[in-house]
Coordinates of C-alpha atoms (C1' of nucleotides) in Angstrom, one line a residue:
Chain Z
X1 CA -253.0 28.6 106.3
X2 CA -254.7 25.3 107.1
X3 CA -252.0 23.7 105.0
X4 CA -249.3 25.2 107.3
X5 CA -251.2 24.1 110.4
X6 CA -251.2 20.6 109.2
X7 CA -247.6 20.8 108.5
X8 CA -246.8 22.3 111.8
X9 CA -248.8 19.8 113.6
X10 CA -246.9 17.0 111.9
X11 CA -243.6 18.6 112.7
X12 CA -244.6 19.0 116.3
X13 CA -245.8 15.6 116.7
X14 CA -242.5 14.4 115.7
X15 CA -240.7 16.7 117.9
X16 CA -242.7 15.6 120.9
X17 CA -241.8 11.9 120.5
X18 CA -240.4 10.5 123.6
X19 CA -237.2 9.6 122.0
X20 CA -236.4 13.0 120.8
X21 CA -237.2 14.8 124.0
X22 CA -235.1 12.2 125.9
X23 CA -232.2 12.6 123.6
X24 CA -232.3 16.4 124.0
X25 CA -232.4 16.2 127.7
X26 CA -229.5 13.8 127.5
X27 CA -227.4 16.3 125.6
X28 CA -228.2 19.1 128.0
X29 CA -227.3 17.2 131.0
X30 CA -224.3 15.2 129.7
X31 CA -221.7 17.5 131.0
X32 CA -223.3 18.5 134.1
X33 CA -222.6 16.4 137.3
X34 CA -225.6 15.4 139.5
X35 CA -228.4 16.1 137.0
X36 CA -230.1 14.0 134.7
X37 CA -233.4 14.2 132.5
X38 CA -235.7 13.6 135.4
X39 CA -234.1 16.2 138.0
X40 CA -233.6 18.8 135.3
X41 CA -237.0 20.2 135.5
X42 CA -236.7 20.6 139.3
X43 CA -233.4 22.4 139.0
X44 CA -234.3 24.5 136.1
X45 CA -237.8 25.5 137.8
X46 CA -236.0 26.5 140.9
X47 CA -233.8 28.6 138.8
X48 CA -236.9 30.3 137.2
X49 CA -238.9 30.8 140.4
X50 CA -236.1 31.4 142.8
X51 CA -236.1 29.9 146.4
X52 CA -239.6 28.1 146.9
X53 CA -241.3 25.3 148.8
X54 CA -241.6 22.0 147.3
X55 CA -245.2 22.3 147.0
X56 CA -245.0 25.5 145.1
X57 CA -242.2 24.3 142.9
X58 CA -244.2 21.1 142.2
X59 CA -247.0 23.2 140.9
X60 CA -244.8 25.2 138.6
X61 CA -243.3 22.3 136.8
X62 CA -246.2 20.0 136.7
X63 CA -244.8 17.3 139.0
X64 CA -246.3 15.7 142.0
X65 CA -245.2 17.2 145.4
X66 CA -243.7 13.8 146.5
X67 CA -241.7 13.5 143.3
X68 CA -240.3 17.1 143.5
X69 CA -239.2 16.6 147.1
X70 CA -237.5 13.2 146.3
X71 CA -235.6 14.8 143.3
X72 CA -234.8 17.8 145.4
X73 CA -233.1 15.4 147.9
X74 CA -231.0 13.9 145.1
X75 CA -230.0 17.3 143.9
X76 CA -229.2 18.2 147.5
X77 CA -227.0 15.1 147.7
X78 CA -225.2 16.3 144.7
X79 CA -224.7 19.6 146.3
X80 CA -226.8 21.6 143.8
X81 CA -229.7 22.4 146.0
X82 CA -230.1 23.5 149.6
X83 CA -232.9 23.2 152.1
X84 CA -233.6 25.8 154.9
X85 CA -236.4 26.2 157.4
X86 CA -239.0 28.7 156.4
X87 CA -238.9 31.6 158.9
X88 CA -242.7 32.2 158.5
X89 CA -244.1 28.7 158.5
X90 CA -242.5 26.1 160.6
X91 CA -244.1 23.4 158.4
X92 CA -242.4 24.7 155.3
X93 CA -238.8 24.1 154.0
X94 CA -237.2 26.5 151.4
X95 CA -235.5 24.9 148.5
X96 CA -232.8 27.0 146.8
X97 CA -230.1 26.7 144.3
X98 CA -226.4 26.4 145.8
X99 CA -223.8 28.4 143.9
X100 CA -222.9 25.0 142.3
X101 CA -226.5 24.6 141.3
X102 CA -226.6 28.0 139.8
X103 CA -223.5 27.1 137.8
X104 CA -225.2 23.9 136.6
X105 CA -228.3 25.7 135.4
X106 CA -226.0 28.2 133.7
X107 CA -224.2 25.5 131.8
X108 CA -227.4 23.7 130.7
X109 CA -229.0 27.0 129.6
X110 CA -225.9 27.8 127.5
X111 CA -226.0 24.4 126.0
X112 CA -229.5 24.5 125.0
X113 CA -229.1 28.0 123.7
X114 CA -226.2 26.8 121.6
X115 CA -228.0 23.8 120.3
X116 CA -230.9 26.1 119.3
X117 CA -228.6 28.8 117.8
X118 CA -226.8 26.2 115.7
X119 CA -230.1 24.7 114.5
X120 CA -231.2 28.2 113.4
X121 CA -227.8 29.3 112.0
X122 CA -229.1 28.8 108.5
X123 CA -232.2 31.0 109.0
X124 CA -232.4 34.7 108.4
X125 CA -232.4 36.9 111.5
X126 CA -235.8 38.2 110.7
X127 CA -237.1 34.7 110.5
X128 CA -235.7 33.8 113.8
X129 CA -237.4 36.8 115.4
X130 CA -240.8 35.9 113.7
X131 CA -240.1 32.3 114.9
X132 CA -239.3 33.2 118.5
X133 CA -242.6 35.4 118.6
X134 CA -244.9 32.8 117.3
X135 CA -243.4 30.0 119.3
X136 CA -244.1 31.9 122.4
X137 CA -247.8 32.4 121.3
X138 CA -248.0 28.7 120.7
X139 CA -246.7 27.7 124.2
X140 CA -249.2 30.2 125.7
X141 CA -252.1 28.6 123.9
X142 CA -250.9 25.1 124.4
X143 CA -249.8 25.3 128.0
X144 CA -252.0 28.0 129.5
X145 CA -250.5 27.2 133.0
X146 CA -246.9 27.7 132.2
Chain I
X1 CA -230.0 36.7 117.4
X2 CA -228.2 35.2 120.4
X3 CA -230.9 36.8 122.5
X4 CA -233.7 35.1 120.4
X5 CA -231.8 31.7 120.7
X6 CA -231.8 32.1 124.4
X7 CA -235.5 33.0 124.4
X8 CA -236.5 30.2 122.0
X9 CA -234.5 27.7 124.2
X10 CA -236.5 28.7 127.3
X11 CA -239.8 28.5 125.5
X12 CA -238.7 25.2 124.1
X13 CA -237.7 23.8 127.4
X14 CA -241.1 24.7 128.9
X15 CA -242.9 23.0 125.9
X16 CA -241.0 19.8 126.5
X17 CA -242.0 19.5 130.1
X18 CA -243.5 16.2 130.6
X19 CA -246.7 17.7 131.9
X20 CA -247.2 19.7 128.8
X21 CA -246.6 16.8 126.4
X22 CA -248.8 14.4 128.3
X23 CA -251.6 17.0 128.4
X24 CA -251.3 17.5 124.7
X25 CA -251.4 13.6 124.0
X26 CA -254.5 13.4 126.2
X27 CA -256.3 16.0 124.3
X28 CA -255.5 14.2 121.1
X29 CA -256.5 10.9 122.0
X30 CA -259.4 11.9 124.2
X31 CA -262.3 11.3 121.7
X32 CA -260.6 8.2 120.1
X33 CA -261.4 4.9 121.3
X34 CA -258.5 2.4 121.8
X35 CA -255.7 4.9 121.6
X36 CA -253.9 6.6 124.4
X37 CA -250.7 8.6 124.9
X38 CA -248.5 5.4 124.8
X39 CA -250.0 3.7 121.7
X40 CA -250.4 6.9 119.7
X41 CA -246.8 6.9 118.3
X42 CA -247.3 3.3 117.1
X43 CA -250.6 4.4 115.4
X44 CA -249.3 7.6 113.8
X45 CA -246.0 5.9 112.8
X46 CA -247.9 3.1 111.1
X47 CA -249.8 5.8 109.2
X48 CA -246.7 7.7 108.2
X49 CA -244.7 4.6 107.0
X50 CA -247.5 2.4 105.7
X51 CA -247.6 -1.3 106.4
X52 CA -244.4 -2.3 108.1
X53 CA -242.8 -5.0 110.4
X54 CA -242.6 -4.3 114.1
X55 CA -238.9 -3.9 114.0
X56 CA -239.0 -1.4 111.2
X57 CA -241.7 0.5 112.9
X58 CA -239.9 0.5 116.1
X59 CA -236.9 2.2 114.5
X60 CA -239.0 4.7 113.0
X61 CA -240.5 5.9 116.2
X62 CA -237.7 5.4 118.5
X63 CA -239.2 2.6 120.6
X64 CA -238.0 -0.8 121.4
X65 CA -239.0 -3.6 119.2
X66 CA -240.6 -5.4 122.3
X67 CA -242.6 -2.4 123.3
X68 CA -243.8 -1.8 119.6
X69 CA -245.0 -5.3 119.3
X70 CA -246.9 -5.2 122.6
X71 CA -248.6 -1.8 121.8
X72 CA -249.5 -3.2 118.3
X73 CA -251.2 -6.0 120.1
X74 CA -253.3 -3.6 122.3
X75 CA -254.2 -1.7 119.0
X76 CA -255.1 -4.9 117.3
X77 CA -257.3 -5.8 120.2
X78 CA -259.0 -2.4 119.8
X79 CA -259.6 -3.2 116.0
X80 CA -257.3 -0.3 114.9
X81 CA -254.3 -2.5 113.6
X82 CA -254.1 -5.7 111.7
X83 CA -251.4 -8.4 111.5
X84 CA -250.6 -10.4 108.4
X85 CA -247.8 -12.8 107.4
X86 CA -245.2 -11.4 105.2
X87 CA -245.0 -13.1 101.9
X88 CA -241.3 -12.7 101.4
X89 CA -240.1 -13.5 104.8
X90 CA -241.8 -16.2 107.0
X91 CA -240.2 -14.7 110.1
X92 CA -241.8 -11.3 109.5
X93 CA -245.4 -10.1 110.5
X94 CA -246.7 -7.1 108.6
X95 CA -248.5 -4.4 110.6
X96 CA -251.0 -2.3 109.0
X97 CA -254.0 0.0 109.8
X98 CA -257.6 -1.3 109.5
X99 CA -260.1 1.1 108.1
X100 CA -261.0 1.9 111.6
X101 CA -257.4 2.6 112.4
X102 CA -257.1 5.0 109.5
X103 CA -260.2 6.8 110.8
X104 CA -258.6 7.2 114.2
X105 CA -255.5 8.6 112.7
X106 CA -257.5 11.0 110.7
X107 CA -259.4 12.2 113.6
X108 CA -256.2 12.7 115.7
X109 CA -254.5 14.6 113.0
X110 CA -257.5 16.8 112.5
X111 CA -257.6 17.4 116.3
X112 CA -253.9 18.4 116.4
X113 CA -254.3 20.5 113.3
X114 CA -257.3 22.3 114.9
X115 CA -255.3 23.0 118.2
X116 CA -252.4 24.4 116.3
X117 CA -254.6 26.6 114.0
X118 CA -256.4 27.8 116.8
X119 CA -253.0 28.5 118.8
X120 CA -251.9 30.5 115.5
X121 CA -255.1 32.2 114.8
X122 CA -253.8 35.5 116.1
X123 CA -250.7 35.4 113.9
X124 CA -250.3 36.8 110.5
X125 CA -250.3 34.2 107.6
X126 CA -246.8 35.3 106.6
X127 CA -245.6 34.7 110.2
X128 CA -247.1 31.3 110.2
X129 CA -245.4 30.5 106.8
X130 CA -242.0 31.6 108.3
X131 CA -242.7 29.7 111.5
X132 CA -243.5 26.4 109.6
X133 CA -240.4 26.6 107.8
X134 CA -238.0 27.4 110.6
X135 CA -239.7 24.7 112.8
X136 CA -239.0 22.1 110.2
X137 CA -235.3 23.1 110.1
X138 CA -235.3 23.0 113.8
X139 CA -236.6 19.4 113.8
X140 CA -234.1 18.4 111.3
X141 CA -231.3 19.6 113.3
X142 CA -232.5 18.4 116.6
X143 CA -233.7 15.0 115.5
X144 CA -231.7 14.1 112.5
X145 CA -233.0 10.6 112.4
X146 CA -236.7 11.6 112.2
Chain E
dT1 C1' -224.9 -17.5 113.1
dA2 C1' -228.1 -13.6 112.6
dT3 C1' -232.8 -11.8 112.6
dT4 C1' -238.1 -11.6 113.5
dG5 C1' -241.6 -11.8 116.8
dT6 C1' -242.9 -12.5 121.1
dT7 C1' -243.0 -13.3 126.3
dA8 C1' -240.9 -13.0 130.9
dT9 C1' -238.4 -10.2 133.8
dA10 C1' -236.5 -6.1 135.8
dC11 C1' -235.8 -1.2 136.2
dT12 C1' -237.2 3.7 136.1
dC13 C1' -240.5 7.4 136.5
dT14 C1' -244.4 9.0 138.7
dA15 C1' -248.7 9.0 141.5
dT16 C1' -251.6 7.6 145.5
dA17 C1' -251.8 6.5 150.4
dA18 C1' -250.1 7.1 154.9
dC19 C1' -247.6 9.4 158.7
dT20 C1' -245.7 13.3 161.4
dA21 C1' -245.6 18.1 162.5
dT22 C1' -247.4 22.5 162.4
dA23 C1' -251.2 26.0 161.3
Chain P
dT1 C1' -259.6 20.3 160.1
dA2 C1' -256.2 21.4 156.8
dT3 C1' -251.6 21.8 154.9
dA4 C1' -246.1 21.1 154.4
dG5 C1' -242.8 17.7 154.0
dT6 C1' -241.6 13.2 153.6
dT7 C1' -241.6 8.0 153.2
dA8 C1' -243.9 3.7 151.7
dT9 C1' -246.3 1.6 148.2
dA10 C1' -248.3 0.6 143.9
dG11 C1' -248.9 1.6 139.0
dA12 C1' -247.4 2.7 134.4
dG13 C1' -244.0 2.8 130.7
dT14 C1' -239.9 1.0 128.9
dA15 C1' -235.7 -1.8 128.3
dT16 C1' -232.9 -6.1 128.7
dA17 C1' -232.9 -11.1 128.7
dA18 C1' -234.6 -15.3 126.7
dC19 C1' -237.1 -18.3 123.5
dA20 C1' -238.9 -20.4 119.2
dA21 C1' -239.0 -20.1 114.2
dT22 C1' -236.9 -19.0 110.1
dA23 C1' -232.9 -16.8 107.2

DNA sequence: TATTGTTATACTCTATAACTATA
DNA sequence: TATAGTTATAGAGTATAACAATA
């Protein structure tokens, strides 16, 4: 058990190396116009949470308010995100996905799903099921906020 | 199966968010003097590969040669890394861990192991075993180089 | 001519500070 | 006075360019 924890820790460490993460992001956003590794979290966060203010979205994805709003502007220029006045609070601006933005998210999700599915194609379905469950627990323990 | 791939992909995406990765690195290097989130890959890479030149180490950890040598200098100043002339090639410099560097790596490995062990404490040993196996496969598929 | 280590330089990502408008 | 959005500015992290020494 401890031996497994050590091995898992090592594998995890390798997986978290900047180069691997960057490479994966590149693969995900390669075919999608207007999104890159930096704006990806903003777009996918918006998809997860639905229409939200920049402040709330920033909290969700763990980025600063100022960065979030700037990336949102980039995505808006690319036609993937829309801004609208908040009816309840004149200070606030609601960010939302455009239909094109939704399509982009869909495409990236499918790409990631395909990569994972391919990577797990040699594993038994029962193993995959266990893996999914334990991975979720690991995330909960490692990133309590998310 | 496809459903699991989707779920795994989503969890994975969350895990790779910059904020989570940075937070984990901070936890790992918190108690260790002279190491931070940026120099960590250099130190742990050196532990994995043993004494190596900056160029070779850079390849291993997916960083640029110039960055690797600069971080190595930082670690050297902290007393964790040593430089020595290469006997076979006068151009080359061999980087290695000092005893203190080895202790630092040991401490960080133990910390990561403890975090993972804790995160998996609610899972059955058989589940953990499966998880370790599938995770390794996933890494192999995602990061062929590592 | 190619490669090693290194430094100088520039670019990108992210955060802090500051400004405006509204609560 | 506090908060939302935004812009200006500064700080890290990283890569590209350039240099000296050796192969």
